[in-house]
XYZ file of C-alpha atoms in Angstrom:
672
model
C -20.607 -13.817 78.642
C -22.965 -12.310 81.208
C -25.315 -14.894 82.713
C -28.906 -13.669 82.966
C -31.138 -15.369 85.528
C -34.162 -13.037 85.634
C -36.324 -12.489 82.564
C -39.548 -10.646 81.734
C -41.363 -14.010 81.538
C -41.281 -16.981 83.895
C -40.741 -20.194 81.923
C -41.210 -23.943 82.103
C -39.376 -26.834 80.446
C -41.208 -29.675 78.705
C -38.916 -32.629 78.016
C -39.385 -35.037 76.381
C -42.201 -34.091 74.050
C -42.926 -36.491 71.176
C -44.123 -35.341 67.754
C -45.561 -38.089 65.543
C -44.951 -37.963 61.799
C -47.532 -39.194 59.298
C -45.587 -42.441 58.814
C -45.765 -43.161 62.547
C -42.166 -42.245 63.427
C -41.917 -40.085 66.558
C -39.440 -37.236 66.918
C -38.232 -36.194 70.372
C -38.338 -32.523 71.313
C -37.416 -30.259 74.191
C -39.593 -27.171 74.666
C -38.964 -24.031 76.726
C -42.224 -22.157 77.183
C -43.431 -19.002 78.959
C -45.664 -20.060 81.859
C -48.552 -17.938 80.612
C -48.318 -19.060 76.966
C -51.669 -20.898 77.123
C -53.473 -17.643 77.895
C -51.082 -15.303 76.077
C -50.115 -17.113 72.897
C -46.535 -16.652 71.716
C -44.480 -17.046 68.534
C -42.224 -20.091 68.304
C -38.557 -20.576 67.409
C -37.463 -23.976 66.074
C -33.983 -25.477 66.080
C -33.878 -28.802 64.210
C -30.660 -30.830 64.408
C -29.144 -34.340 64.402
C -26.734 -33.590 67.250
C -28.531 -35.054 70.303
C -30.443 -32.477 72.320
C -29.927 -34.443 75.572
C -26.144 -34.150 75.581
C -24.659 -33.134 72.215
C -25.875 -29.516 72.030
C -27.302 -29.336 75.559
C -24.769 -26.809 76.874
C -25.367 -24.408 73.980
C -29.131 -24.949 73.991
C -29.372 -24.149 77.689
C -27.758 -20.720 77.322
C -29.821 -19.854 74.222
C -33.392 -21.155 74.267
C -34.333 -20.272 77.877
C -33.128 -16.742 77.050
C -35.560 -16.447 74.145
C -38.350 -18.142 76.137
C -37.837 -15.650 78.964
C -38.539 -12.879 76.455
C -41.841 -14.339 75.318
C -41.114 -17.105 72.812
C -41.751 -20.834 72.697
C -38.441 -22.514 71.834
C -38.474 -26.012 70.375
C -35.322 -28.098 69.967
C -36.065 -31.232 67.906
C -33.898 -34.314 67.369
C -34.116 -35.158 63.668
C -35.262 -38.576 62.514
C -32.654 -41.204 63.384
C -30.819 -39.034 65.921
C -30.858 -38.494 69.661
C -34.073 -39.843 71.142
C -36.043 -39.793 67.887
C -37.095 -42.921 66.040
C -36.243 -43.816 62.441
C -33.001 -43.899 60.487
C -30.900 -41.034 59.153
C -29.661 -42.111 55.736
C -27.941 -38.907 54.621
C -27.706 -35.157 55.048
C -30.356 -32.676 53.865
C -32.574 -35.337 52.334
C -36.149 -34.599 51.259
C -37.313 -36.712 54.204
C -35.557 -34.285 56.560
C -37.372 -31.341 54.991
C -40.715 -33.166 54.936
C -40.384 -33.929 58.645
C -39.569 -30.271 59.332
C -42.740 -29.179 57.549
C -44.751 -31.534 59.748
C -43.003 -30.246 62.870
C -43.781 -26.653 61.899
C -47.431 -27.541 61.288
C -47.546 -29.306 64.682
C -46.042 -26.269 66.440
C -48.441 -23.838 64.788
C -51.410 -25.952 65.920
C -50.437 -25.970 69.608
C -52.607 -24.070 72.039
C -49.654 -21.944 73.200
C -48.536 -20.817 69.716
C -49.858 -17.717 67.953
C -49.066 -19.222 64.536
C -45.865 -17.280 63.812
C -42.685 -19.358 63.617
C -38.977 -18.706 63.109
C -36.066 -21.093 62.642
C -32.549 -20.658 63.997
C -29.473 -22.808 63.592
C -25.758 -22.961 63.036
C -24.172 -25.214 60.397
C -26.655 -28.083 59.792
C -29.405 -26.053 61.457
C -28.491 -23.055 59.311
C -28.591 -25.221 56.179
C -31.996 -26.698 56.862
C -33.358 -23.310 57.894
C -32.682 -22.090 54.351
C -33.901 -25.338 52.803
C -37.153 -25.404 54.776
C -37.705 -21.715 54.012
C -37.455 -22.642 50.312
C -40.383 -25.041 50.876
C -42.453 -22.059 52.103
C -44.505 -23.372 55.025
C -47.041 -20.629 55.764
C -46.224 -20.210 59.489
C -42.475 -19.704 58.848
C -41.945 -15.944 58.765
C -38.208 -15.536 59.381
C -34.989 -17.465 59.951
C -31.542 -16.856 61.426
C -29.011 -18.925 59.461
C -25.530 -19.062 61.005
C -22.403 -20.530 59.356
C -24.378 -22.185 56.557
C -24.378 -22.323 52.779
C -26.679 -21.933 49.826
C -24.448 -24.148 47.632
C -23.883 -27.723 48.824
C -21.353 -28.615 46.133
C -18.987 -25.685 45.808
C -19.189 -24.119 49.249
C -19.526 -26.898 51.803
C -17.146 -29.522 53.188
C -17.375 -31.625 50.009
C -15.823 -29.929 46.956
C -14.202 -26.516 46.534
C -13.617 -25.368 43.002
C -14.110 -28.992 41.965
C -11.341 -30.178 44.340
C -12.324 -32.788 46.907
C -11.872 -31.329 50.356
C -10.478 -33.468 53.142
C -13.536 -32.317 55.030
C -15.481 -34.702 52.794
C -14.102 -37.907 54.375
C -13.425 -36.249 57.741
C -16.985 -34.999 58.217
C -18.330 -38.310 56.978
C -16.300 -40.040 59.692
C -17.980 -37.857 62.320
C -21.471 -38.596 61.028
C -20.527 -42.289 60.733
C -19.782 -42.182 64.463
C -22.734 -40.005 65.460
C -25.182 -42.294 63.672
C -24.046 -45.187 65.886
C -25.111 -43.493 69.113
C -28.144 -44.813 71.037
C -31.263 -43.119 72.352
C -31.502 -42.667 76.117
C -33.404 -45.567 77.744
C -34.899 -43.077 80.226
C -36.558 -41.394 77.236
C -37.057 -44.177 74.680
C -37.998 -46.812 77.269
C -37.761 -50.497 76.469
C -37.525 -49.787 72.726
C -34.114 -48.135 73.061
C -32.188 -51.237 71.964
C -34.444 -51.847 68.964
C -34.076 -48.210 67.857
C -30.314 -48.414 68.316
C -30.043 -51.582 66.231
C -32.064 -49.989 63.435
C -29.586 -47.088 63.346
C -26.525 -49.315 63.409
C -27.843 -51.511 60.610
C -29.429 -48.839 58.426
C -27.498 -45.556 58.522
C -24.758 -46.732 56.154
C -21.394 -45.260 55.170
C -22.185 -41.818 53.741
C -18.713 -41.209 52.337
C -19.361 -43.712 49.554
C -22.209 -41.617 48.152
C -20.349 -38.337 48.579
C -17.351 -39.640 46.634
C -19.515 -41.057 43.849
C -20.875 -37.578 43.175
C -17.681 -35.751 42.158
C -19.395 -33.155 39.960
C -22.184 -30.675 40.591
C -25.056 -32.979 39.701
C -28.670 -33.216 40.919
C -27.502 -34.831 44.159
C -25.819 -31.580 45.226
C -28.356 -29.261 43.631
C -30.973 -30.687 45.973
C -30.854 -28.518 49.081
C -28.758 -25.824 47.371
C -31.089 -22.841 47.596
C -28.883 -20.887 45.183
C -30.570 -22.921 42.442
C -33.553 -20.603 42.869
C -33.296 -17.870 45.483
C -36.840 -16.845 44.597
C -38.176 -19.921 46.380
C -37.467 -18.266 49.731
C -40.139 -15.848 50.921
C -39.245 -15.683 54.633
C -36.941 -12.973 55.965
C -33.340 -14.190 56.325
C -30.635 -13.048 58.735
C -27.422 -14.604 57.371
C -24.535 -14.751 59.837
C -20.940 -15.891 59.335
C -17.373 -15.537 60.558
C -14.100 -14.932 58.729
C -12.400 -17.821 60.551
C -15.239 -20.175 59.602
C -15.653 -22.079 56.332
C -19.045 -20.586 55.488
C -18.783 -16.792 55.230
C -19.124 -16.658 51.412
C -22.799 -17.560 51.485
C -23.678 -14.388 53.411
C -22.688 -12.285 50.412
C -24.452 -14.507 47.876
C -27.650 -14.499 49.940
C -27.560 -10.711 50.180
C -27.090 -10.521 46.406
C -29.575 -13.205 45.404
C -32.513 -13.246 47.811
C -35.651 -11.358 46.891
C -37.043 -11.660 50.410
C -35.860 -9.290 53.168
C -32.286 -10.122 54.154
C -29.570 -8.884 56.470
C -25.949 -10.014 56.738
C -23.518 -10.118 59.656
C -19.908 -11.334 59.491
C -17.589 -11.172 62.484
C -14.084 -12.501 63.162
C -15.525 -15.754 64.502
C -14.905 -19.411 63.801
C -17.678 -22.038 63.662
C -19.596 -21.062 66.811
C -22.497 -18.879 67.907
C -21.301 -15.227 67.971
C -22.069 -14.629 71.659
C -19.251 -16.990 72.705
C -17.163 -17.592 69.551
C -13.421 -17.212 69.185
C -11.627 -15.283 67.859
C -13.384 -12.384 69.596
C -14.807 -9.952 70.013
C -18.005 -11.801 70.811
C -21.187 -9.726 70.672
C -24.694 -9.651 72.130
C -26.010 -12.030 69.519
C -29.048 -13.200 71.479
C -30.147 -9.580 71.945
C -29.668 -9.025 68.211
C -31.783 -12.106 67.492
C -34.514 -10.808 69.798
C -34.634 -7.581 67.790
C -35.007 -9.732 64.660
C -37.683 -12.018 66.137
C -39.609 -9.120 67.696
C -39.750 -7.398 64.297
C -40.735 -10.392 62.177
C -42.685 -12.570 64.630
C -44.297 -9.982 66.929
C -44.613 -6.998 64.584
C -42.607 -4.669 66.842
C -40.547 -2.059 65.013
C -37.175 -2.547 66.695
C -35.394 -0.508 64.035
C -33.399 -3.511 62.841
C -34.622 -3.240 59.252
C -33.758 0.462 59.103
C -30.110 -0.287 59.744
C -27.476 -1.140 57.088
C -28.065 -4.369 55.196
C -24.547 -5.684 55.860
C -22.376 -5.338 58.948
C -18.851 -6.790 58.950
C -15.740 -6.853 61.112
C -12.813 -5.433 59.105
C -9.784 -7.247 60.477
C -6.556 -5.396 61.170
C -3.142 -6.965 60.545
C -1.877 -9.534 63.050
C 1.073 -11.887 62.927
C 0.119 -15.453 61.975
C -1.107 -17.812 64.678
C -3.211 -20.999 64.651
C -5.240 -19.549 67.546
C -6.428 -16.041 68.417
C -8.324 -15.046 71.496
C -9.224 -11.781 69.753
C -8.792 -10.275 66.277
C -8.289 -6.491 66.273
C -10.371 -4.490 63.837
C -13.544 -2.439 63.556
C -17.183 -2.836 62.609
C -18.112 -1.488 59.182
C -21.306 -1.483 57.151
C -22.790 -1.248 53.685
C -26.370 -0.319 52.917
C -26.475 -2.644 49.914
C -24.629 -5.651 48.577
C -23.179 -5.578 45.988
C -22.115 -2.020 46.713
C -20.586 0.719 44.598
C -18.305 1.411 47.562
C -16.230 -1.656 46.621
C -14.300 -1.476 43.362
C -11.882 -4.036 41.955
C -8.243 -3.000 41.712
C -6.353 -5.039 39.118
C -2.852 -6.227 39.955
C -0.634 -8.052 37.464
C 1.368 -11.180 38.249
C 4.775 -10.236 36.878
C 8.145 -11.968 37.030
C 9.340 -9.465 39.640
C 6.130 -9.499 41.725
C 2.616 -8.083 41.965
C 2.236 -4.743 40.198
C -0.355 -2.323 38.837
C 1.272 -2.458 35.396
C 1.551 -5.524 33.203
C 5.053 -6.803 32.530
C 6.232 -9.031 29.704
C 4.249 -12.211 29.083
C 6.882 -14.646 30.327
C 6.239 -18.245 31.435
C 7.066 -19.483 34.931
C 6.501 -23.043 36.150
C 5.459 -24.654 39.420
C 5.369 -28.311 40.496
C 4.672 -28.281 44.208
C 5.705 -30.946 46.711
C 2.633 -32.965 47.664
C 2.749 -31.745 51.264
C 2.440 -28.076 50.309
C -0.326 -26.588 52.434
C 0.544 -27.963 55.857
C 0.015 -24.494 57.359
C -3.502 -24.201 55.891
C -5.354 -24.989 59.117
C -8.811 -26.540 59.053
C -11.245 -25.791 56.240
C -13.857 -25.169 58.933
C -12.152 -23.944 62.100
C -13.872 -24.019 65.491
C -11.466 -21.576 67.126
C -11.264 -23.562 70.353
C -7.947 -25.263 69.586
C -5.034 -24.326 67.301
C -6.895 -24.966 64.030
C -6.404 -21.690 62.125
C -3.778 -21.138 59.379
C -0.183 -20.836 60.523
C 2.698 -18.811 59.111
C 2.408 -18.990 55.323
C 6.118 -18.342 54.664
C 6.585 -22.048 55.400
C 4.705 -22.720 52.122
C 6.707 -20.339 49.925
C 9.224 -22.948 48.786
C 6.467 -25.013 47.197
C 4.682 -22.079 45.569
C 4.989 -19.395 42.934
C 5.108 -16.180 44.985
C 4.123 -12.719 43.767
C 4.591 -9.813 46.216
C 3.791 -6.126 45.974
C 6.244 -3.497 47.051
C 5.626 -2.250 50.610
C 2.283 -0.488 50.592
C 2.373 3.316 50.739
C -1.053 3.438 52.403
C -3.574 1.099 53.982
C -5.644 -0.991 51.572
C -9.023 -2.156 52.908
C -10.626 -5.116 51.156
C -14.198 -6.359 51.391
C -15.473 -9.120 49.137
C -14.011 -11.910 47.044
C -10.569 -11.509 45.429
C -10.416 -13.105 41.983
C -7.564 -14.453 39.873
C -7.585 -14.582 36.106
C -4.795 -16.938 35.102
C -3.330 -17.730 31.719
C -1.674 -21.106 32.119
C -0.957 -24.542 30.747
C -0.438 -27.988 32.266
C 1.669 -31.006 31.368
C -1.109 -33.271 32.692
C -4.783 -33.725 31.730
C -5.752 -33.365 35.435
C -4.311 -30.578 37.571
C -5.337 -28.203 40.308
C -4.222 -24.751 41.368
C -4.388 -23.300 44.873
C -4.138 -19.558 45.426
C -3.326 -18.060 48.840
C -3.610 -14.327 49.563
C -1.454 -13.198 52.492
C -0.210 -10.090 54.239
C 3.583 -10.011 54.607
C 5.146 -8.191 57.541
C 8.578 -6.544 57.420
C 10.035 -9.480 59.384
C 8.785 -11.920 56.696
C 5.868 -13.400 58.660
C 2.915 -14.179 56.391
C -0.705 -14.167 57.614
C -3.263 -15.809 55.343
C -6.146 -13.506 54.460
C -7.997 -15.624 51.897
C -7.533 -18.573 49.556
C -9.209 -20.493 46.751
C -8.897 -23.801 44.896
C -9.685 -24.848 41.337
C -9.620 -28.249 39.707
C -8.585 -27.059 36.257
C -10.718 -29.713 34.548
C -13.621 -27.696 36.040
C -12.410 -24.426 34.506
C -15.570 -24.095 32.415
C -18.100 -26.130 34.386
C -18.501 -27.992 37.676
C -21.208 -30.109 36.026
C -19.271 -31.229 32.957
C -15.496 -31.162 33.523
C -13.146 -31.719 30.596
C -9.504 -32.845 30.628
C -6.697 -30.431 29.927
C -4.741 -30.804 26.713
C -1.097 -30.900 27.821
C 0.816 -27.869 26.604
C -2.274 -25.911 25.558
C -2.754 -22.479 27.135
C -6.058 -21.823 28.919
C -7.747 -18.915 30.653
C -8.923 -19.904 34.125
C -10.791 -17.794 36.683
C -10.326 -18.612 40.351
C -12.436 -16.819 42.956
C -11.022 -16.722 46.469
C -13.071 -16.655 49.649
C -14.724 -13.395 50.660
C -12.767 -11.440 53.237
C -12.789 -8.169 55.125
C -9.238 -7.063 55.828
C -7.064 -3.985 56.215
C -3.602 -4.391 54.657
C -1.400 -1.947 56.557
C 0.966 0.587 55.027
C 4.514 -0.778 55.072
C 3.369 -4.389 54.659
C 3.145 -6.315 51.380
C 0.356 -8.199 49.643
C 1.245 -11.685 48.401
C -0.494 -14.119 46.104
C 1.046 -17.605 46.164
C 0.153 -20.320 43.650
C 0.699 -24.043 44.197
C -0.392 -27.259 42.510
C -1.302 -28.944 45.833
C -2.997 -27.799 49.055
C -2.646 -30.715 51.470
C -4.305 -31.582 53.783
C -7.116 -29.154 52.924
C -7.731 -30.834 49.545
C -7.111 -34.318 48.163
C -4.254 -34.209 45.614
C -4.644 -35.078 41.931
C -3.565 -38.447 40.512
C -0.094 -37.233 39.507
C 2.356 -34.417 40.088
C 1.321 -31.897 37.478
C 3.511 -29.025 36.354
C 1.732 -25.736 35.654
C 3.148 -22.993 33.493
C 1.741 -19.559 34.346
C 2.110 -16.702 31.864
C 3.168 -13.669 33.880
C 2.112 -10.273 32.646
C -1.035 -11.906 31.247
C -2.374 -13.148 34.608
C -4.092 -10.792 37.040
C -5.426 -10.541 40.583
C -8.522 -8.453 41.246
C -8.697 -7.000 44.776
C -12.102 -5.777 46.059
C -10.974 -2.467 47.569
C -13.435 -0.700 49.852
C -13.745 3.051 50.066
C -14.496 5.043 53.189
C -18.076 4.928 54.435
C -19.162 7.606 56.935
C -21.944 5.284 58.100
C -19.304 3.182 59.881
C -18.926 5.875 62.534
C -22.684 6.027 63.080
C -23.113 2.331 63.850
C -24.736 1.675 67.200
C -22.418 -0.648 69.147
C -23.622 -4.178 69.762
C -24.552 -5.010 73.319
C -22.296 -7.200 75.436
C -22.842 -10.980 75.156
C -25.556 -12.447 77.340
C -26.978 -15.901 77.883
C -29.101 -17.958 80.227
C -27.646 -20.021 83.054
C -25.421 -22.911 81.923
C -26.437 -26.536 82.134
C -25.579 -28.490 85.269
C -22.783 -30.941 84.547
C -20.027 -32.746 86.377
C -16.706 -32.895 84.529
C -15.325 -36.332 85.338
C -12.303 -35.878 83.069
C -11.404 -32.700 81.158
C -11.100 -32.372 77.402
C -7.665 -32.364 75.764
C -6.230 -31.724 72.307
C -3.030 -32.823 70.569
C -1.836 -31.792 67.115
C 1.575 -32.372 65.541
C 3.266 -32.552 62.145
C 6.131 -35.030 61.792
C 8.467 -35.874 58.938
C 9.997 -39.350 58.796
C 13.503 -38.900 57.420
C 13.704 -42.588 56.450
C 10.406 -43.024 54.581
C 9.972 -39.364 53.621
C 6.357 -39.452 54.824
C 4.856 -36.295 56.342
C 2.177 -37.030 58.949
C -0.322 -34.753 60.643
C -1.785 -36.395 63.753
C -4.622 -34.975 65.810
C -6.024 -36.511 68.953
C -9.111 -34.947 70.508
C -10.493 -36.214 73.797
C -13.830 -34.549 74.514
C -13.491 -35.610 78.138
C -16.130 -37.374 80.202
C -19.188 -35.405 81.290
C -22.106 -36.304 83.556
C -25.372 -34.458 82.822
C -27.011 -33.870 86.173
C -30.402 -32.884 84.718
C -30.613 -36.172 82.812
C -30.394 -38.594 85.709
C -26.612 -38.651 85.605
C -26.210 -39.631 81.940
C -22.457 -39.814 81.338
C -20.950 -39.222 77.901
C -17.401 -39.562 76.566
C -15.952 -39.274 73.063
C -12.520 -39.342 71.434
C -11.171 -39.242 67.933
C -7.721 -39.697 66.445
C -6.980 -38.510 62.945
C -3.965 -39.107 60.684
C -3.145 -37.405 57.364
C -0.138 -38.959 55.617
C 1.587 -38.100 52.348
C 4.994 -38.320 50.639
C 6.160 -35.027 49.078
C 6.982 -36.777 45.786
C 3.951 -39.051 45.534
C 0.350 -37.786 45.562
C -0.846 -41.420 45.499
C 0.633 -41.883 48.984
C -2.116 -39.658 50.430
C -4.044 -41.348 53.213
C -6.665 -40.343 55.748
C -7.259 -42.584 58.781
C -9.764 -41.560 61.492
C -10.990 -43.497 64.522
C -13.930 -42.303 66.640
C -15.095 -43.785 69.941
C -18.331 -42.991 71.769
C -19.464 -44.078 75.236
C -22.764 -43.597 77.077
C -23.544 -44.911 80.532
C -25.759 -44.537 83.547
C -25.608 -46.998 86.411
C -25.347 -50.510 84.967
C -26.293 -49.340 81.453
C -23.155 -48.960 79.348
C -22.907 -48.796 75.543
C -19.963 -47.891 73.333
C -19.114 -47.709 69.646
C -15.957 -47.498 67.575
C -15.795 -46.426 63.944
C -12.845 -46.188 61.596
C -12.647 -44.461 58.214
C -9.715 -44.951 55.832
C -9.369 -43.270 52.453
C -6.630 -43.820 49.868
C -6.437 -43.523 46.087
C -4.813 -44.948 42.997
C -4.461 -42.968 39.802
C -7.856 -44.298 38.664
C -9.919 -44.976 41.831
C -10.663 -43.764 45.329
C -10.429 -46.586 47.871
C -12.716 -46.327 50.903
C -12.831 -48.534 53.975
C -15.106 -48.279 56.993
C -15.372 -50.291 60.205
C -18.140 -50.202 62.794
C -18.383 -52.080 66.074
C -20.916 -51.553 68.863
C -20.946 -52.933 72.394
C -23.636 -53.327 75.036
C -21.467 -53.649 78.100
C -18.774 -56.128 77.072
C -20.949 -57.812 74.460
C -20.310 -57.088 70.772
C -23.832 -56.506 69.400
C -23.003 -55.211 65.906
C -19.953 -55.460 63.665
C -19.764 -54.312 60.053
C -17.197 -53.415 57.403
C -17.611 -51.269 54.294
C -15.307 -51.380 51.256
C -15.651 -49.450 48.008
C -13.555 -48.582 44.965
C -14.931 -45.568 43.113
C -13.606 -44.341 39.791
C -12.009 -40.904 39.778
C -13.776 -38.466 37.487
C -11.043 -36.041 36.410
C -10.211 -35.416 40.069
């Protein structure tokens, strides 16, 4: 990334700035502002997050917001209630209180003497979520948003449930927020009240996993904050951005299809990071692209961005499987509309001999996967910085029903969501099916292209699941994740079906056997035709950013990840250990931050009830004689009738234990 140090506008930094809510709680903000903004009023760009502006997102913020400010924007980075240096307690994600506070922040920004009244919101992940959610509340000053790696559907397309199957991201992400909510404000910002604010957080934030597990179906809890419930609520212009290696690319296509307000979509090869520095590459000049968007919608300058194709995507070329890529080969492509007539579904039949254009005889085949099938699935939401992408899928073939095409006679380019229509039966009232779409090379290596999950009790409804009648044949539709991929001539296309996908999803209460009727089950591939507009696309500029934050790396970050199989107990274990290192922030009076977490996934191939997740997080903050630390632990197990949750929290001021708490819950399984 090219570092830019000279901008059209000289800027200043205001930090901390406190914004008082109507209930008296103050939120801490950091503001980058053109020096002449008081005399030449400017639009504002808000990023609103719970991830600690002082240290958590400081490195990213420093390359992004000064860049926008230097081009004539006020940039405001706000710590949400109960996070960073803000007061109050954060009791959950995407609550109405969070949105209400955002509306007050936007009103405060629009009333400042340096603001011209036009506001945008930008954010990745949580900040992309609440950008959509706040836009659905329609504050008058909010004209446009950039929503990166986010979702419009909190139940079916977030870290909680996928196709009605509980994702391991549900307890894993909860463990992160459990830890983050224990962190203190900075005494140099909060003053003498820092300890009181910290105690309020420790005592009041709770154990979010309990609530997430109680809501196992798509009820009102998940509908709140899911803007897909009514796309018409959003009037602001939306730039939806995603990456194929990320967990959130599907929403880009739904937003393009559903929004009535102006909308553009961009999907690259990236994992869960901003596109100007994300891996896998190529990265692109995302900040310049955002400026074109902001200039159009907030300054009224015709940059030409709305005359360009509605959707721009990176079509990935074949590569051998790897859990990490520095770069994914491919090419940029575009569509002027989405859905588009340039993508048509090609129906392939799951036959006894493989995947074919013609239907074979309707013959039954059965599958009863080992409970550790899926170990090469990678992370549901990959960050691309460590080996967290899917590995070689041929390792999963022994636990799956595999249907391959013959070697392709020509390239097949896909764009969109593959879909399976299965005719099947189960010997159990609760069962799941996982479907993995891969490209098979002549040497047998298998690279995952897309996948999908379905809890078969949710075959008709995520709101009102119903048990399966053992032995009865059902029709079930399973939509896989959207993808943009070129299957090369000479390679094969594979669809693999399994009854488990560990550790991506929590297994069912027993080892179900599925019987799939071949010849009657089909795979629909969204095949894209040629589009001459691809060749006319103007290349993106090279990545740029402002100067990085000043830090001292006291100890570097490190990452460990290993699968082991105990030949005595039969247990398969995936252990990850991530040390974020120790960093001193020179612009914050030498604030020093360190964090680690160790994560275990354990399961026995013959026993889904042996599944266990065990995660420990530690956090440490210090400056001079001030030293605080926290340790949290999250454990999740299950019986055939209940999920069993355990949480531990301890907090230290120096060597003194100032808070200690345990959480224990048993929650009934609801056909899951």
